Amino acid sequence: AERIVSLREAGAAGWFDYDCGGVYPGINTEIIRQDSATPATDAVELVERTLAGLFPAPERAAARSAYELAEEALALRPIAFDAPDVTILSGRSTIECAIALPFDPSDITGFDQGHRVAFFAPTNFLTPNTVPTLREMYEACVAGWERAWEKFAPLRGQGRWAAEVLPWEKRIFRAHLLCTGSAWRYIQMAGHRLARGQRTVTAAQERDALLPLLTAELAATEEFAALWRADRRLLMNPNIRLQPFLQACVPWVPIDRDDPFTTKLAHTRALLARLADGRQLDAVPVWG
């Protein structure tokens, strides 16, 4: 809303919104619809007018709060930060794709070239100095989405929005929480792997730390897989062919070409079984 009003104030005849994810139904589309019907000169008024058409009066304050919390959670994504040995570290790719990727904590090679952190920029590496920073940032991001979801989940909406769009919008909120949680768990696993490589924890201690993380990851992946199988827009980017992209990220695990979650779920269950029976993880060299 603020950008639309600012463009109008600057004398723009129109605007173009670039997003490689495509145009989806949701609050942004509804703001544009309202502005197209009655051009706005005040962003707050435009938002209020939009929410008034989507939610009954008793729900509008909660809806506004939920969207504000979601905006804050999006801003908490590790898009870039300055760690001692990294100048930029993109996080958007991890948020969107981590939950579909298998993970093997015994394979340290999976953490070079920005794997699970950023898949696009060759300057991005996951290193000992980035792990604590990422862990803290993703923890805050997950907490932000949890607060947003708690506000948004009970809303019922009204009219066409309630019948056609709100169920999708709730899947979007939930998907963000699930994917962000997955990325956070992977960074925690990286921390355990780093500590193991530096010999500050034993194989048994690493296994004990990984079991609850992988159990939570399995539950989140099962939930997300059900959402994705019902509507594949939840993990779709027209610039990326998902299955070949994932296969390139983890070439040592054959990714199912029709449904990457078939691979992720089977791989996670097998890893849990391996850890649960008491077998220790493979020894790894010190991560220098």
Coordinates of N, CA, C and O in Angstrom, one line a residue, residues 140-246:
A140 N 14.9 -16.5 15.6 CA 14.0 -15.4 15.6 C 13.0 -15.4 14.5 O 11.8 -15.0 14.7
C141 N 13.4 -15.8 13.3 CA 12.5 -15.9 12.2 C 11.3 -16.9 12.5 O 10.2 -16.6 12.2
V142 N 11.7 -18.0 13.0 CA 10.6 -19.0 13.4 C 9.7 -18.5 14.4 O 8.5 -18.6 14.3
A143 N 10.2 -17.8 15.4 CA 9.4 -17.3 16.5 C 8.5 -16.2 15.9 O 7.3 -16.1 16.3
G144 N 8.9 -15.4 14.9 CA 8.1 -14.5 14.3 C 6.9 -15.1 13.6 O 5.8 -14.6 13.7
W145 N 7.2 -16.2 12.8 CA 6.1 -16.8 12.1 C 5.2 -17.6 13.0 O 4.0 -17.7 12.8
E146 N 5.7 -18.0 14.2 CA 4.8 -18.7 15.1 C 3.8 -17.7 15.7 O 2.6 -18.0 15.9
R147 N 4.3 -16.4 16.0 CA 3.4 -15.4 16.5 C 2.4 -15.0 15.4 O 1.2 -14.8 15.7
A148 N 2.8 -14.9 14.2 CA 1.9 -14.5 13.1 C 0.8 -15.6 12.9 O -0.4 -15.3 12.7
W149 N 1.3 -16.9 12.9 CA 0.3 -18.0 12.7 C -0.7 -18.1 13.8 O -1.9 -18.3 13.6
E150 N -0.2 -17.8 15.0 CA -1.2 -17.9 16.2 C -2.3 -16.8 16.0 O -3.4 -17.1 16.4
K151 N -2.0 -15.7 15.5 CA -3.0 -14.6 15.3 C -3.9 -15.0 14.1 O -5.1 -14.7 14.1
F152 N -3.3 -15.5 13.0 CA -4.0 -15.7 11.7 C -4.8 -16.9 11.7 O -5.9 -16.9 11.0
A153 N -4.4 -18.0 12.3 CA -5.1 -19.3 12.2 C -6.6 -19.3 12.6 O -7.4 -19.9 11.9
P154 N -7.0 -18.6 13.6 CA -8.4 -18.6 14.0 C -9.3 -17.7 13.1 O -10.5 -17.9 13.3
L155 N -8.8 -16.9 12.3 CA -9.6 -15.9 11.5 C -10.5 -16.7 10.6 O -10.1 -17.7 9.9
R156 N -11.7 -16.2 10.4 CA -12.7 -16.8 9.5 C -13.0 -16.0 8.3 O -13.5 -16.5 7.3
G157 N -12.7 -14.7 8.3 CA -13.0 -13.9 7.1 C -14.4 -13.7 6.8 O -15.3 -14.1 7.5
Q158 N -14.7 -13.2 5.6 CA -16.1 -13.0 5.2 C -16.1 -13.0 3.6 O -15.2 -12.7 3.0
G159 N -17.3 -13.3 3.1 CA -17.6 -13.1 1.7 C -16.7 -14.0 0.8 O -16.3 -15.1 1.2
R160 N -16.4 -13.5 -0.4 CA -15.6 -14.3 -1.4 C -14.3 -14.6 -0.8 O -13.7 -15.7 -1.1
W161 N -13.7 -13.7 -0.1 CA -12.4 -13.9 0.5 C -12.4 -15.2 1.4 O -11.5 -16.0 1.3
A162 N -13.4 -15.3 2.3 CA -13.5 -16.5 3.2 C -13.6 -17.8 2.4 O -13.1 -18.8 2.8
A163 N -14.4 -17.7 1.4 CA -14.7 -19.0 0.6 C -13.6 -19.4 -0.3 O -13.3 -20.6 -0.5
E164 N -12.9 -18.4 -1.0 CA -12.0 -18.7 -2.1 C -10.5 -18.5 -1.7 O -9.7 -19.2 -2.3
V165 N -10.2 -17.5 -0.9 CA -8.8 -17.1 -0.8 C -8.2 -17.4 0.6 O -7.1 -17.8 0.7
L166 N -9.0 -17.1 1.7 CA -8.5 -17.3 3.0 C -7.9 -18.7 3.3 O -6.8 -18.8 3.9
P167 N -8.5 -19.8 2.8 CA -7.8 -21.1 3.0 C -6.4 -21.1 2.4 O -5.5 -21.7 3.0
W168 N -6.3 -20.6 1.2 CA -4.9 -20.5 0.6 C -4.0 -19.6 1.4 O -2.8 -20.0 1.6
E169 N -4.5 -18.5 1.9 CA -3.6 -17.6 2.6 C -3.1 -18.3 3.9 O -2.0 -18.1 4.3
K170 N -4.0 -19.1 4.5 CA -3.6 -19.8 5.7 C -2.5 -20.8 5.4 O -1.6 -21.1 6.2
R171 N -2.6 -21.5 4.2 CA -1.6 -22.4 3.8 C -0.3 -21.7 3.6 O 0.8 -22.3 3.9
I172 N -0.3 -20.5 3.1 CA 0.9 -19.7 2.9 C 1.5 -19.4 4.2 O 2.8 -19.6 4.4
F173 N 0.8 -18.9 5.2 CA 1.3 -18.7 6.5 C 1.9 -19.9 7.1 O 3.0 -19.9 7.7
R174 N 1.2 -21.0 7.0 CA 1.7 -22.3 7.6 C 2.9 -22.8 6.9 O 3.9 -23.3 7.6
A175 N 3.0 -22.6 5.6 CA 4.1 -23.1 4.8 C 5.4 -22.3 5.2 O 6.5 -22.9 5.4
H176 N 5.2 -21.0 5.5 CA 6.4 -20.2 5.9 C 6.9 -20.7 7.2 O 8.1 -20.8 7.4
L177 N 6.0 -21.0 8.2 CA 6.4 -21.5 9.5 C 7.1 -22.8 9.3 O 8.2 -23.0 9.9
L178 N 6.6 -23.7 8.5 CA 7.2 -25.1 8.4 C 8.5 -25.0 7.7 O 9.5 -25.7 8.2
C179 N 8.7 -24.2 6.6 CA 9.9 -24.1 5.9 C 11.0 -23.4 6.7 O 12.2 -23.8 6.7
T180 N 10.6 -22.4 7.4 CA 11.6 -21.7 8.3 C 12.1 -22.6 9.4 O 13.2 -22.6 9.7
G181 N 11.1 -23.3 10.0 CA 11.5 -24.3 11.0 C 12.5 -25.3 10.5 O 13.4 -25.7 11.2
S182 N 12.3 -25.8 9.3 CA 13.2 -26.7 8.7 C 14.6 -26.1 8.5 O 15.6 -26.8 8.9
A183 N 14.7 -24.9 8.0 CA 16.0 -24.3 7.8 C 16.7 -24.1 9.2 O 17.9 -24.3 9.3
W184 N 15.9 -23.8 10.2 CA 16.5 -23.6 11.5 C 17.0 -24.9 12.1 O 18.1 -24.9 12.6
R185 N 16.3 -26.0 11.8 CA 16.8 -27.3 12.3 C 18.1 -27.7 11.6 O 19.0 -28.2 12.2
Y186 N 18.1 -27.4 10.3 CA 19.4 -27.7 9.6 C 20.6 -27.0 10.1 O 21.7 -27.5 10.2
I187 N 20.4 -25.7 10.4 CA 21.5 -24.9 11.0 C 21.9 -25.5 12.3 O 23.1 -25.5 12.7
Q188 N 20.9 -25.9 13.1 CA 21.3 -26.5 14.4 C 22.1 -27.8 14.2 O 23.0 -28.1 14.9
M189 N 21.7 -28.6 13.2 CA 22.4 -29.8 12.8 C 23.8 -29.4 12.4 O 24.8 -30.1 12.8
A190 N 24.0 -28.3 11.7 CA 25.3 -27.9 11.3 C 26.1 -27.5 12.5 O 27.3 -27.8 12.5
G191 N 25.5 -26.9 13.5 CA 26.2 -26.6 14.7 C 26.7 -27.9 15.4 O 27.9 -27.9 15.9
H192 N 25.9 -28.9 15.5 CA 26.3 -30.1 16.1 C 27.4 -30.8 15.3 O 28.4 -31.3 15.9
R193 N 27.3 -30.7 14.0 CA 28.4 -31.3 13.1 C 29.7 -30.5 13.3 O 30.7 -31.1 13.4
L194 N 29.6 -29.2 13.4 CA 30.8 -28.4 13.6 C 31.4 -28.8 15.0 O 32.6 -29.0 15.1
A195 N 30.6 -28.9 16.0 CA 31.1 -29.3 17.3 C 31.7 -30.7 17.3 O 32.8 -30.9 17.9
R196 N 31.1 -31.6 16.6 CA 31.7 -32.9 16.5 C 33.0 -32.9 15.7 O 34.0 -33.5 16.1
G197 N 33.1 -32.1 14.6 CA 34.3 -32.0 13.9 C 35.4 -31.4 14.7 O 36.6 -31.7 14.6
Q198 N 35.1 -30.5 15.6 CA 36.0 -29.8 16.5 C 36.3 -30.6 17.8 O 37.0 -30.2 18.7
R199 N 35.6 -31.8 17.8 CA 35.8 -32.7 18.9 C 35.4 -32.2 20.3 O 36.0 -32.5 21.3
T200 N 34.4 -31.3 20.3 CA 33.9 -30.8 21.6 C 32.7 -31.6 22.0 O 32.2 -31.4 23.2
V201 N 32.1 -32.4 21.2 CA 31.0 -33.3 21.5 C 31.4 -34.7 21.0 O 32.1 -34.8 20.0
T202 N 30.8 -35.7 21.5 CA 31.1 -37.1 21.1 C 30.0 -37.5 20.1 O 29.0 -36.8 19.9
A203 N 30.2 -38.6 19.4 CA 29.2 -39.1 18.5 C 27.9 -39.4 19.2 O 26.8 -39.1 18.6
A204 N 28.0 -39.9 20.4 CA 26.7 -40.2 21.1 C 26.0 -38.9 21.5 O 24.8 -38.9 21.4
Q205 N 26.7 -37.9 21.8 CA 26.1 -36.6 22.2 C 25.5 -36.0 20.9 O 24.4 -35.4 21.0
E206 N 26.1 -36.1 19.8 CA 25.6 -35.6 18.5 C 24.3 -36.3 18.2 O 23.3 -35.7 17.8
R207 N 24.3 -37.7 18.3 CA 23.2 -38.5 18.0 C 22.0 -38.1 18.9 O 20.9 -37.9 18.4
D208 N 22.2 -37.9 20.2 CA 21.2 -37.5 21.1 C 20.6 -36.1 20.8 O 19.4 -35.9 20.9
A209 N 21.4 -35.2 20.2 CA 20.9 -33.9 19.8 C 20.1 -34.0 18.5 O 19.2 -33.2 18.3
L210 N 20.6 -34.9 17.6 CA 19.9 -35.0 16.3 C 18.5 -35.7 16.4 O 17.7 -35.3 15.6
L211 N 18.4 -36.6 17.3 CA 17.1 -37.4 17.3 C 15.9 -36.5 17.4 O 14.9 -36.6 16.6
P212 N 15.8 -35.5 18.4 CA 14.6 -34.7 18.5 C 14.5 -33.8 17.3 O 13.4 -33.5 16.9
L213 N 15.6 -33.3 16.7 CA 15.5 -32.4 15.6 C 15.0 -33.2 14.4 O 14.1 -32.6 13.6
L214 N 15.4 -34.4 14.1 CA 14.9 -35.1 13.0 C 13.5 -35.6 13.2 O 12.7 -35.7 12.2
T215 N 13.1 -35.9 14.4 CA 11.7 -36.2 14.7 C 10.8 -35.1 14.4 O 9.8 -35.2 13.8
A216 N 11.2 -33.8 14.8 CA 10.4 -32.7 14.5 C 10.4 -32.4 13.0 O 9.4 -32.0 12.4
E217 N 11.6 -32.6 12.3 CA 11.7 -32.4 10.9 C 10.8 -33.4 10.1 O 10.1 -33.0 9.1
L218 N 10.7 -34.6 10.6 CA 9.8 -35.6 9.9 C 8.4 -35.2 10.0 O 7.6 -35.2 9.0
A219 N 7.9 -34.7 11.2 CA 6.5 -34.3 11.4 C 6.2 -33.1 10.5 O 5.2 -33.0 9.8
A220 N 7.2 -32.1 10.4 CA 7.0 -30.9 9.6 C 6.9 -31.3 8.1 O 6.1 -30.7 7.4
T221 N 7.8 -32.2 7.7 CA 7.9 -32.5 6.3 C 6.6 -33.3 5.9 O 6.1 -33.1 4.8
E222 N 6.1 -34.1 6.8 CA 4.8 -34.8 6.5 C 3.7 -33.8 6.3 O 2.9 -34.0 5.4
E223 N 3.6 -32.8 7.2 CA 2.6 -31.8 7.1 C 2.7 -31.0 5.8 O 1.8 -30.7 5.1
F224 N 4.0 -30.5 5.5 CA 4.2 -29.7 4.3 C 4.0 -30.5 3.1 O 3.4 -30.0 2.1
A225 N 4.4 -31.8 3.0 CA 4.2 -32.6 1.9 C 2.7 -32.7 1.5 O 2.3 -32.7 0.4
A226 N 1.8 -32.9 2.6 CA 0.4 -33.0 2.3 C -0.1 -31.7 1.7 O -0.9 -31.7 0.8
L227 N 0.4 -30.5 2.2 CA 0.0 -29.2 1.7 C 0.4 -29.1 0.3 O -0.3 -28.6 -0.6
W228 N 1.7 -29.4 0.0 CA 2.3 -29.3 -1.3 C 1.6 -30.2 -2.4 O 1.3 -29.8 -3.5
R229 N 1.3 -31.4 -2.0 CA 0.6 -32.3 -2.9 C -0.8 -31.9 -3.3 O -1.3 -32.2 -4.3
A230 N -1.4 -31.1 -2.4 CA -2.7 -30.6 -2.7 C -2.6 -29.3 -3.5 O -3.6 -29.0 -4.3
D231 N -1.5 -28.6 -3.4 CA -1.4 -27.4 -4.2 C 0.1 -27.1 -4.3 O 0.8 -26.6 -3.4
R232 N 0.6 -27.4 -5.5 CA 2.1 -27.3 -5.7 C 2.6 -25.9 -5.8 O 3.8 -25.6 -5.9
R233 N 1.7 -24.9 -5.8 CA 2.2 -23.5 -5.8 C 2.9 -23.2 -4.5 O 3.7 -22.2 -4.4
L234 N 2.8 -24.0 -3.4 CA 3.5 -23.7 -2.2 C 5.0 -23.9 -2.3 O 5.7 -23.5 -1.4
L235 N 5.5 -24.6 -3.3 CA 6.9 -24.7 -3.5 C 7.2 -24.7 -5.0 O 7.6 -25.6 -5.6
M236 N 6.9 -23.5 -5.6 CA 7.1 -23.4 -7.0 C 7.7 -22.1 -7.4 O 7.4 -21.0 -6.9
N237 N 8.7 -22.1 -8.2 CA 9.4 -20.9 -8.7 C 9.6 -21.2 -10.2 O 10.3 -22.1 -10.6
P238 N 9.0 -20.4 -11.1 CA 9.2 -20.6 -12.5 C 10.6 -20.5 -13.1 O 10.9 -21.0 -14.1
N239 N 11.5 -19.9 -12.2 CA 12.9 -19.9 -12.7 C 13.6 -21.1 -12.3 O 14.8 -21.3 -12.6
I240 N 13.0 -22.0 -11.5 CA 13.7 -23.2 -11.1 C 12.9 -24.5 -11.4 O 11.7 -24.5 -11.1
R241 N 13.5 -25.5 -12.0 CA 12.8 -26.8 -12.2 C 13.2 -27.5 -10.9 O 14.3 -27.9 -10.7
L242 N 12.2 -27.7 -10.0 CA 12.4 -28.1 -8.6 C 13.2 -29.4 -8.5 O 14.2 -29.4 -7.8
Q243 N 12.7 -30.5 -9.1 CA 13.4 -31.8 -8.9 C 14.9 -31.8 -9.4 O 15.7 -32.2 -8.6
P244 N 15.2 -31.3 -10.6 CA 16.6 -31.3 -11.0 C 17.4 -30.3 -10.1 O 18.6 -30.6 -9.9
F245 N 16.8 -29.3 -9.7 CA 17.5 -28.3 -8.8 C 17.8 -29.0 -7.5 O 19.0 -28.9 -7.0
L246 N 16.9 -29.7 -6.9 CA 17.2 -30.4 -5.6 C 18.2 -31.5 -5.9 O 19.1 -31.7 -5.0

